[in-house]
PDB file of C-alpha atoms in Angstrom:
ATOM      1  CA  MET A   1      95.149 127.690 108.227  1.00  0.00           C
ATOM      2  CA  VAL A   2      95.911 129.604 111.438  1.00  0.00           C
ATOM      3  CA  ILE A   3      93.450 129.671 114.372  1.00  0.00           C
ATOM      4  CA  ALA A   4      93.445 132.627 116.762  1.00  0.00           C
ATOM      5  CA  PRO A   5      93.825 131.928 120.491  1.00  0.00           C
ATOM      6  CA  GLY A   6      90.604 131.088 122.281  1.00  0.00           C
ATOM      7  CA  GLN A   7      88.244 128.327 123.365  1.00  0.00           C
ATOM      8  CA  TYR A   8      86.058 127.000 120.559  1.00  0.00           C
ATOM      9  CA  ARG A   9      82.882 125.034 121.083  1.00  0.00           C
ATOM     10  CA  ASP A  10      83.128 123.647 117.576  1.00  0.00           C
ATOM     11  CA  CYS A  11      84.376 120.764 115.427  1.00  0.00           C
ATOM     12  CA  ALA A  12      85.419 120.216 111.815  1.00  0.00           C
ATOM     13  CA  VAL A  13      85.568 117.617 109.046  1.00  0.00           C
ATOM     14  CA  TRP A  14      88.650 118.176 106.869  1.00  0.00           C
ATOM     15  CA  ARG A  15      88.062 116.935 103.318  1.00  0.00           C
ATOM     16  CA  VAL A  16      90.852 118.757 101.458  1.00  0.00           C
ATOM     17  CA  PRO A  17      94.226 116.934 101.284  1.00  0.00           C
ATOM     18  CA  ARG A  18      97.485 118.306 102.664  1.00  0.00           C
ATOM     19  CA  VAL A  19      96.030 121.007 104.915  1.00  0.00           C
ATOM     20  CA  THR A  20      97.935 122.430 107.897  1.00  0.00           C
ATOM     21  CA  ILE A  21      95.951 123.733 110.895  1.00  0.00           C
ATOM     22  CA  GLU A  22      97.986 125.518 113.537  1.00  0.00           C
ATOM     23  CA  ALA A  23      97.538 127.793 116.523  1.00  0.00           C
ATOM     24  CA  ALA A  24      98.477 131.439 116.159  1.00  0.00           C
ATOM     25  CA  PRO A  25     101.158 132.681 118.572  1.00  0.00           C
ATOM     26  CA  GLY A  26     100.147 134.357 121.789  1.00  0.00           C
ATOM     27  CA  GLY A  27      97.740 132.001 123.520  1.00  0.00           C
ATOM     28  CA  GLU A  28      96.092 128.595 123.725  1.00  0.00           C
ATOM     29  CA  VAL A  29      93.668 127.257 121.135  1.00  0.00           C
ATOM     30  CA  GLU A  30      91.254 124.767 122.680  1.00  0.00           C
ATOM     31  CA  ILE A  31      88.619 122.781 120.778  1.00  0.00           C
ATOM     32  CA  HIS A  32      86.017 121.254 123.080  1.00  0.00           C
ATOM     33  CA  GLY A  33      83.078 120.126 121.023  1.00  0.00           C
ATOM     34  CA  PRO A  34      80.499 118.960 120.315  1.00  0.00           C
ATOM     35  CA  ILE A  35      81.941 116.332 117.993  1.00  0.00           C
ATOM     36  CA  CYS A  36      81.283 116.169 114.247  1.00  0.00           C
ATOM     37  CA  ALA A  37      79.588 113.241 112.476  1.00  0.00           C
ATOM     38  CA  GLY A  38      79.296 111.410 115.801  1.00  0.00           C
ATOM     39  CA  LYS A  39      83.053 110.779 115.626  1.00  0.00           C
ATOM     40  CA  ALA A  40      85.522 113.456 116.698  1.00  0.00           C
ATOM     41  CA  LEU A  41      86.384 117.096 117.252  1.00  0.00           C
ATOM     42  CA  PHE A  42      88.490 116.910 114.073  1.00  0.00           C
ATOM     43  CA  VAL A  43      87.625 114.288 111.457  1.00  0.00           C
ATOM     44  CA  ALA A  44      90.446 113.913 108.917  1.00  0.00           C
ATOM     45  CA  SER A  45      88.755 112.620 105.768  1.00  0.00           C
ATOM     46  CA  ALA A  46      91.656 113.396 103.419  1.00  0.00           C
ATOM     47  CA  PRO A  47      95.378 112.547 103.579  1.00  0.00           C
ATOM     48  CA  GLY A  48      98.170 114.823 104.687  1.00  0.00           C
ATOM     49  CA  LEU A  49      96.462 116.717 107.522  1.00  0.00           C
ATOM     50  CA  VAL A  50      98.973 118.459 109.818  1.00  0.00           C
ATOM     51  CA  VAL A  51      97.811 119.699 113.233  1.00  0.00           C
ATOM     52  CA  ALA A  52     100.118 121.870 115.354  1.00  0.00           C
ATOM     53  CA  GLY A  53      99.697 123.585 118.700  1.00  0.00           C
ATOM     54  CA  LEU A  54      96.038 122.782 119.406  1.00  0.00           C
ATOM     55  CA  THR A  55      94.287 121.361 122.482  1.00  0.00           C
ATOM     56  CA  PHE A  56      91.444 118.843 122.096  1.00  0.00           C
ATOM     57  CA  ARG A  57      89.321 118.394 125.207  1.00  0.00           C
ATOM     58  CA  GLY A  58      86.331 116.345 126.292  1.00  0.00           C
ATOM     59  CA  ALA A  59      85.366 114.488 123.094  1.00  0.00           C
ATOM     60  CA  ARG A  60      82.369 112.261 123.800  1.00  0.00           C
ATOM     61  CA  ALA A  61      80.250 110.097 121.498  1.00  0.00           C
ATOM     62  CA  THR A  62      77.020 108.197 122.077  1.00  0.00           C
ATOM     63  CA  GLU A  63      78.906 104.940 121.461  1.00  0.00           C
ATOM     64  CA  GLY A  64      81.677 105.881 123.895  1.00  0.00           C
ATOM     65  CA  ASN A  65      84.213 106.219 121.089  1.00  0.00           C
ATOM     66  CA  GLY A  66      84.599 109.974 120.646  1.00  0.00           C
ATOM     67  CA  ALA A  67      88.053 111.201 119.640  1.00  0.00           C
ATOM     68  CA  GLY A  68      90.046 114.380 119.658  1.00  0.00           C
ATOM     69  CA  ILE A  69      91.119 113.496 116.112  1.00  0.00           C
ATOM     70  CA  ARG A  70      89.737 110.672 114.026  1.00  0.00           C
ATOM     71  CA  ALA A  71      91.914 109.866 111.008  1.00  0.00           C
ATOM     72  CA  GLU A  72      90.116 108.048 108.218  1.00  0.00           C
ATOM     73  CA  GLY A  73      91.598 109.628 105.098  1.00  0.00           C
ATOM     74  CA  GLY A  74      95.292 108.737 105.215  1.00  0.00           C
ATOM     75  CA  ASP A  75      98.525 110.215 106.586  1.00  0.00           C
ATOM     76  CA  LEU A  76      98.258 112.387 109.708  1.00  0.00           C
ATOM     77  CA  THR A  77     100.890 114.494 111.503  1.00  0.00           C
ATOM     78  CA  VAL A  78     100.313 115.948 114.987  1.00  0.00           C
ATOM     79  CA  ARG A  79     102.843 118.270 116.626  1.00  0.00           C
ATOM     80  CA  ALA A  80     102.932 120.124 119.942  1.00  0.00           C
ATOM     81  CA  SER A  81      99.267 119.411 120.680  1.00  0.00           C
ATOM     82  CA  ARG A  82      97.346 118.292 123.754  1.00  0.00           C
ATOM     83  CA  PHE A  83      94.567 115.719 124.140  1.00  0.00           C
ATOM     84  CA  ILE A  84      92.801 116.074 127.477  1.00  0.00           C
ATOM     85  CA  ASP A  85      89.890 114.037 128.889  1.00  0.00           C
ATOM     86  CA  ASN A  86      88.696 112.548 125.591  1.00  0.00           C
ATOM     87  CA  GLU A  87      87.386 109.025 125.116  1.00  0.00           C
ATOM     88  CA  ASN A  88      90.097 108.503 122.464  1.00  0.00           C
ATOM     89  CA  GLY A  89      92.876 110.995 122.007  1.00  0.00           C
ATOM     90  CA  ILE A  90      93.587 109.913 118.411  1.00  0.00           C
ATOM     91  CA  LEU A  91      91.691 107.142 116.623  1.00  0.00           C
ATOM     92  CA  THR A  92      92.402 105.822 113.126  1.00  0.00           C
ATOM     93  CA  HIS A  93      90.662 103.471 110.720  1.00  0.00           C
ATOM     94  CA  ARG A  94      92.353 100.690 108.730  1.00  0.00           C
ATOM     95  CA  ASP A  95      94.705 101.793 105.926  1.00  0.00           C
ATOM     96  CA  PRO A  96      97.869  99.700 105.415  1.00  0.00           C
ATOM     97  CA  THR A  97      99.475 102.514 103.367  1.00  0.00           C
ATOM     98  CA  ALA A  98      98.973 105.370 105.855  1.00  0.00           C
ATOM     99  CA  LYS A  99     101.426 106.820 108.383  1.00  0.00           C
ATOM    100  CA  LEU A 100     100.860 108.594 111.696  1.00  0.00           C
ATOM    101  CA  LEU A 101     103.478 110.905 113.203  1.00  0.00           C
ATOM    102  CA  VAL A 102     103.016 112.366 116.705  1.00  0.00           C
ATOM    103  CA  GLU A 103     105.684 114.670 118.112  1.00  0.00           C
ATOM    104  CA  ASP A 104     106.028 116.767 121.286  1.00  0.00           C
ATOM    105  CA  SER A 105     102.418 116.202 122.329  1.00  0.00           C
ATOM    106  CA  VAL A 106     100.579 115.440 125.582  1.00  0.00           C
ATOM    107  CA  PHE A 107      97.795 112.896 126.205  1.00  0.00           C
ATOM    108  CA  GLN A 108      96.234 113.190 129.655  1.00  0.00           C
ATOM    109  CA  GLY A 109      93.156 111.618 131.230  1.00  0.00           C
ATOM    110  CA  ASN A 110      91.922 109.986 128.028  1.00  0.00           C
ATOM    111  CA  GLY A 111      90.407 106.506 127.764  1.00  0.00           C
ATOM    112  CA  ALA A 112      87.014 104.938 128.327  1.00  0.00           C
ATOM    113  CA  LEU A 113      85.386 101.574 128.782  1.00  0.00           C
ATOM    114  CA  ARG A 114      82.511 101.235 126.315  1.00  0.00           C
ATOM    115  CA  ASN A 115      79.491  99.064 127.111  1.00  0.00           C
ATOM    116  CA  GLY A 116      81.446  97.438 129.899  1.00  0.00           C
ATOM    117  CA  ARG A 117      83.882  95.712 127.534  1.00  0.00           C
ATOM    118  CA  ASP A 118      84.985  97.731 124.475  1.00  0.00           C
ATOM    119  CA  CYS A 119      87.846 100.148 124.871  1.00  0.00           C
ATOM    120  CA  ALA A 120      88.862 103.675 123.988  1.00  0.00           C
ATOM    121  CA  HIS A 121      92.517 104.639 124.403  1.00  0.00           C
ATOM    122  CA  GLY A 122      95.033 107.461 124.487  1.00  0.00           C
ATOM    123  CA  ILE A 123      95.990 106.566 120.918  1.00  0.00           C
ATOM    124  CA  TYR A 124      94.411 103.721 118.952  1.00  0.00           C
ATOM    125  CA  VAL A 125      95.923 103.039 115.531  1.00  0.00           C
ATOM    126  CA  GLY A 126      94.315 100.543 113.176  1.00  0.00           C
ATOM    127  CA  GLN A 127      96.287  98.567 110.638  1.00  0.00           C
ATOM    128  CA  TRP A 128      98.349 101.425 109.220  1.00  0.00           C
ATOM    129  CA  ALA A 129     101.791 101.162 107.670  1.00  0.00           C
ATOM    130  CA  ARG A 130     103.582 102.994 110.462  1.00  0.00           C
ATOM    131  CA  VAL A 131     103.048 104.967 113.627  1.00  0.00           C
ATOM    132  CA  THR A 132     105.894 107.058 115.054  1.00  0.00           C
ATOM    133  CA  ILE A 133     105.601 108.761 118.440  1.00  0.00           C
ATOM    134  CA  ARG A 134     108.449 111.042 119.553  1.00  0.00           C
ATOM    135  CA  ARG A 135     109.004 113.113 122.683  1.00  0.00           C
ATOM    136  CA  SER A 136     105.402 112.806 123.823  1.00  0.00           C
ATOM    137  CA  GLU A 137     103.715 112.270 127.198  1.00  0.00           C
ATOM    138  CA  PHE A 138     100.882 109.948 128.195  1.00  0.00           C
ATOM    139  CA  ARG A 139      99.483 110.361 131.694  1.00  0.00           C
ATOM    140  CA  ASP A 140      96.525 109.176 133.766  1.00  0.00           C
ATOM    141  CA  THR A 141      94.754 107.133 131.100  1.00  0.00           C
ATOM    142  CA  GLN A 142      91.449 106.190 132.736  1.00  0.00           C
ATOM    143  CA  ALA A 143      90.741 102.855 131.059  1.00  0.00           C
ATOM    144  CA  CYS A 144      92.245 100.549 128.464  1.00  0.00           C
ATOM    145  CA  HIS A 145      95.691 101.439 127.044  1.00  0.00           C
ATOM    146  CA  HIS A 146      97.813 104.554 126.709  1.00  0.00           C
ATOM    147  CA  ILE A 147      98.917 103.396 123.242  1.00  0.00           C
ATOM    148  CA  LYS A 148      97.290 100.626 121.212  1.00  0.00           C
ATOM    149  CA  SER A 149      98.685 100.032 117.735  1.00  0.00           C
ATOM    150  CA  ARG A 150      97.851  97.502 115.043  1.00  0.00           C
ATOM    151  CA  ALA A 151     100.272  99.212 112.652  1.00  0.00           C
ATOM    152  CA  LEU A 152     102.727  97.141 110.649  1.00  0.00           C
ATOM    153  CA  ARG A 153     105.486  99.097 112.406  1.00  0.00           C
ATOM    154  CA  THR A 154     105.290 101.057 115.653  1.00  0.00           C
ATOM    155  CA  GLU A 155     108.080 103.327 116.891  1.00  0.00           C
ATOM    156  CA  ILE A 156     107.906 104.986 120.326  1.00  0.00           C
ATOM    157  CA  LEU A 157     110.941 107.149 121.005  1.00  0.00           C
ATOM    158  CA  GLN A 158     112.026 109.412 123.874  1.00  0.00           C
ATOM    159  CA  SER A 159     108.533 109.470 125.367  1.00  0.00           C
ATOM    160  CA  PHE A 160     107.000 109.321 128.848  1.00  0.00           C
ATOM    161  CA  ILE A 161     104.131 106.978 129.730  1.00  0.00           C
ATOM    162  CA  GLU A 162     102.769 107.024 133.283  1.00  0.00           C
ATOM    163  CA  ASP A 163      99.621 105.706 134.922  1.00  0.00           C
ATOM    164  CA  GLY A 164      99.923 108.167 137.790  1.00  0.00           C
ATOM    165  CA  PRO A 165      98.337 107.594 141.216  1.00  0.00           C
ATOM    166  CA  GLN A 166      94.785 107.668 139.795  1.00  0.00           C
ATOM    167  CA  GLY A 167      95.386 106.218 136.317  1.00  0.00           C
ATOM    168  CA  ARG A 168      93.563 102.958 135.614  1.00  0.00           C
ATOM    169  CA  SER A 169      95.017 101.930 132.284  1.00  0.00           C
ATOM    170  CA  SER A 170      95.321  98.295 131.280  1.00  0.00           C
ATOM    171  CA  TYR A 171      98.662  98.096 129.411  1.00  0.00           C
ATOM    172  CA  LEU A 172     100.980 101.008 128.870  1.00  0.00           C
ATOM    173  CA  ILE A 173     101.588  99.829 125.291  1.00  0.00           C
ATOM    174  CA  ASP A 174      99.525  97.207 123.465  1.00  0.00           C
ATOM    175  CA  ILE A 175     100.658  95.774 120.112  1.00  0.00           C
ATOM    176  CA  PRO A 176      97.811  93.252 119.772  1.00  0.00           C
ATOM    177  CA  SER A 177      98.333  92.107 116.173  1.00  0.00           C
ATOM    178  CA  GLY A 178     102.116  91.878 116.170  1.00  0.00           C
ATOM    179  CA  GLY A 179     104.218  93.816 113.689  1.00  0.00           C
ATOM    180  CA  ASP A 180     107.534  95.558 114.243  1.00  0.00           C
ATOM    181  CA  LEU A 181     108.069  97.483 117.476  1.00  0.00           C
ATOM    182  CA  ILE A 182     110.885  99.873 118.371  1.00  0.00           C
ATOM    183  CA  LEU A 183     110.643 101.253 121.915  1.00  0.00           C
ATOM    184  CA  ARG A 184     113.688 103.350 122.748  1.00  0.00           C
ATOM    185  CA  GLY A 185     114.834 105.983 125.212  1.00  0.00           C
ATOM    186  CA  SER A 186     111.519 106.241 127.054  1.00  0.00           C
ATOM    187  CA  ARG A 187     110.346 106.230 130.674  1.00  0.00           C
ATOM    188  CA  LEU A 188     107.382 104.046 131.612  1.00  0.00           C
ATOM    189  CA  ILE A 189     105.616 103.803 134.983  1.00  0.00           C
ATOM    190  CA  LYS A 190     102.892 101.301 135.816  1.00  0.00           C
ATOM    191  CA  GLY A 191     100.684 102.600 138.613  1.00  0.00           C
ATOM    192  CA  PRO A 192      98.987 101.007 141.614  1.00  0.00           C
ATOM    193  CA  LEU A 193      95.459 101.207 140.149  1.00  0.00           C
ATOM    194  CA  THR A 194      96.233  99.576 136.800  1.00  0.00           C
ATOM    195  CA  GLY A 195      93.430  97.465 135.391  1.00  0.00           C
ATOM    196  CA  ASN A 196      95.796  94.725 134.213  1.00  0.00           C
ATOM    197  CA  PRO A 197      98.869  93.769 136.289  1.00  0.00           C
ATOM    198  CA  VAL A 198     100.258  91.211 133.805  1.00  0.00           C
ATOM    199  CA  GLY A 199     102.611  93.468 131.883  1.00  0.00           C
ATOM    200  CA  ALA A 200     103.530  96.963 130.737  1.00  0.00           C
ATOM    201  CA  VAL A 201     104.341  96.357 127.053  1.00  0.00           C
ATOM    202  CA  VAL A 202     102.296  93.538 125.526  1.00  0.00           C
ATOM    203  CA  ILE A 203     102.822  92.104 122.030  1.00  0.00           C
ATOM    204  CA  GLY A 204     100.417  89.724 120.272  1.00  0.00           C
ATOM    205  CA  SER A 205      97.671  89.905 122.883  1.00  0.00           C
ATOM    206  CA  GLU A 206      94.996  89.069 120.311  1.00  0.00           C
ATOM    207  CA  ARG A 207      96.074  87.398 117.047  1.00  0.00           C
ATOM    208  CA  THR A 208      99.496  87.882 115.503  1.00  0.00           C
ATOM    209  CA  LEU A 209      98.305  88.885 112.032  1.00  0.00           C
ATOM    210  CA  ASN A 210     101.072  91.316 111.055  1.00  0.00           C
ATOM    211  CA  PRO A 211     104.475  90.077 109.850  1.00  0.00           C
ATOM    212  CA  THR A 212     107.032  90.661 112.586  1.00  0.00           C
ATOM    213  CA  ARG A 213     110.702  91.173 111.767  1.00  0.00           C
ATOM    214  CA  GLU A 214     111.992  93.367 114.585  1.00  0.00           C
ATOM    215  CA  LEU A 215     111.073  93.766 118.252  1.00  0.00           C
ATOM    216  CA  LEU A 216     113.664  96.010 119.880  1.00  0.00           C
ATOM    217  CA  ILE A 217     113.164  97.465 123.356  1.00  0.00           C
ATOM    218  CA  GLU A 218     116.260  99.362 124.426  1.00  0.00           C
ATOM    219  CA  ASP A 219     117.557 102.093 126.712  1.00  0.00           C
ATOM    220  CA  ASN A 220     114.258 102.571 128.563  1.00  0.00           C
ATOM    221  CA  ASP A 221     113.466 103.117 132.252  1.00  0.00           C
ATOM    222  CA  PHE A 222     110.554 101.087 133.627  1.00  0.00           C
ATOM    223  CA  GLU A 223     109.143 101.395 137.153  1.00  0.00           C
ATOM    224  CA  ASN A 224     106.423  99.213 138.645  1.00  0.00           C
ATOM    225  CA  ARG A 225     104.537 100.940 141.477  1.00  0.00           C
ATOM    226  CA  MET A 226     102.285  97.980 142.221  1.00  0.00           C
ATOM    227  CA  THR A 227     103.060  95.663 145.106  1.00  0.00           C
ATOM    228  CA  SER A 228     102.790  92.591 142.857  1.00  0.00           C
ATOM    229  CA  VAL A 229     105.316  91.496 140.241  1.00  0.00           C
ATOM    230  CA  THR A 230     104.692  92.468 136.635  1.00  0.00           C
ATOM    231  CA  ALA A 231     106.571  91.876 133.393  1.00  0.00           C
ATOM    232  CA  PHE A 232     108.111  94.782 131.529  1.00  0.00           C
ATOM    233  CA  VAL A 233     107.496  93.011 128.182  1.00  0.00           C
ATOM    234  CA  VAL A 234     104.980  90.238 127.490  1.00  0.00           C
ATOM    235  CA  ASN A 235     105.463  88.688 124.049  1.00  0.00           C
ATOM    236  CA  ARG A 236     102.869  86.180 122.891  1.00  0.00           C
ATOM    237  CA  GLY A 237     104.295  85.958 119.385  1.00  0.00           C
ATOM    238  CA  GLU A 238     107.055  83.716 118.056  1.00  0.00           C
ATOM    239  CA  VAL A 239     109.674  86.319 117.089  1.00  0.00           C
ATOM    240  CA  PRO A 240     111.816  87.019 120.186  1.00  0.00           C
ATOM    241  CA  ALA A 241     111.777  90.507 121.645  1.00  0.00           C
ATOM    242  CA  VAL A 242     115.302  91.860 122.139  1.00  0.00           C
ATOM    243  CA  LEU A 243     115.783  93.825 125.374  1.00  0.00           C
ATOM    244  CA  ASN A 244     118.948  95.888 125.593  1.00  0.00           C
ATOM    245  CA  GLY A 245     120.121  98.329 128.251  1.00  0.00           C
ATOM    246  CA  ASN A 246     116.778  98.810 130.018  1.00  0.00           C
ATOM    247  CA  ARG A 247     116.659  99.846 133.670  1.00  0.00           C
ATOM    248  CA  LEU A 248     113.908  98.221 135.759  1.00  0.00           C
ATOM    249  CA  SER A 249     112.753  99.123 139.274  1.00  0.00           C
ATOM    250  CA  GLY A 250     110.049  97.835 141.595  1.00  0.00           C
ATOM    251  CA  PRO A 251     108.786  94.241 141.617  1.00  0.00           C
ATOM    252  CA  THR A 252     109.295  93.321 137.979  1.00  0.00           C
ATOM    253  CA  ARG A 253     110.771  90.803 135.590  1.00  0.00           C
ATOM    254  CA  PRO A 254     112.238  91.675 132.188  1.00  0.00           C
ATOM    255  CA  PHE A 255     109.931  89.592 130.005  1.00  0.00           C
ATOM    256  CA  LEU A 256     107.456  86.765 129.624  1.00  0.00           C
ATOM    257  CA  GLY A 257     107.295  84.709 126.445  1.00  0.00           C
ATOM    258  CA  ALA A 258     109.730  84.865 123.557  1.00  0.00           C
ATOM    259  CA  GLY A 259     112.552  87.227 124.399  1.00  0.00           C
ATOM    260  CA  ARG A 260     116.220  87.627 125.153  1.00  0.00           C
ATOM    261  CA  LEU A 261     118.474  90.057 126.962  1.00  0.00           C
ATOM    262  CA  ARG A 262     121.352  91.559 125.040  1.00  0.00           C
TER     263      ARG A 262
END
């Protein structure tokens, strides 16, 4: 399905599997609500949805959990798309067989604090089999985390994650339930207004429920723009995180918890 350029005050629930929705050449396609089913601008209720070249802006829900895309039917692929000023950019349910792929996309100004305690994020993945993020940007998240993943395996590659001067995110990356993590070739910047100065990449912050075999953080650039010291990686699990070839600047330490430099 091809959507002509324009701004659409609309939303959709996709119930047919393996559908591709893409922007036609020649201009921007922006979806800006209202949301469908009290959930999202796009609700993916069937597996295999592919979204390419669209902008999702301003998703809001009564519960503070509105999403640009909410994936609750299985595998989802997002390419060359933008998520601007939503409560959640992408939100998934729990499906330990499903996979999320995000490539060449931008997440800016997303995030929300719900009821003073519950969080919405740039991306929030439930317990899926795998999430892979490549060549994507996360900027100015307003609350909670740029990326929160409970997936069995999370891969973040060649991406850019920055609080910015006004960003108030908590962690840059949160892997609260453990599981495998590959973070490679990315640039990460923790800003002066962060809501949590403890660390940038945090593993096992809640309960380590997922089996963890590999925690590899290599060839990344990390900059701390706070005046206080923070840890690049905080690992509360038992499997050591392996840090290799990372370049750190600002008041920082490589890791807290189980870890080793290679």
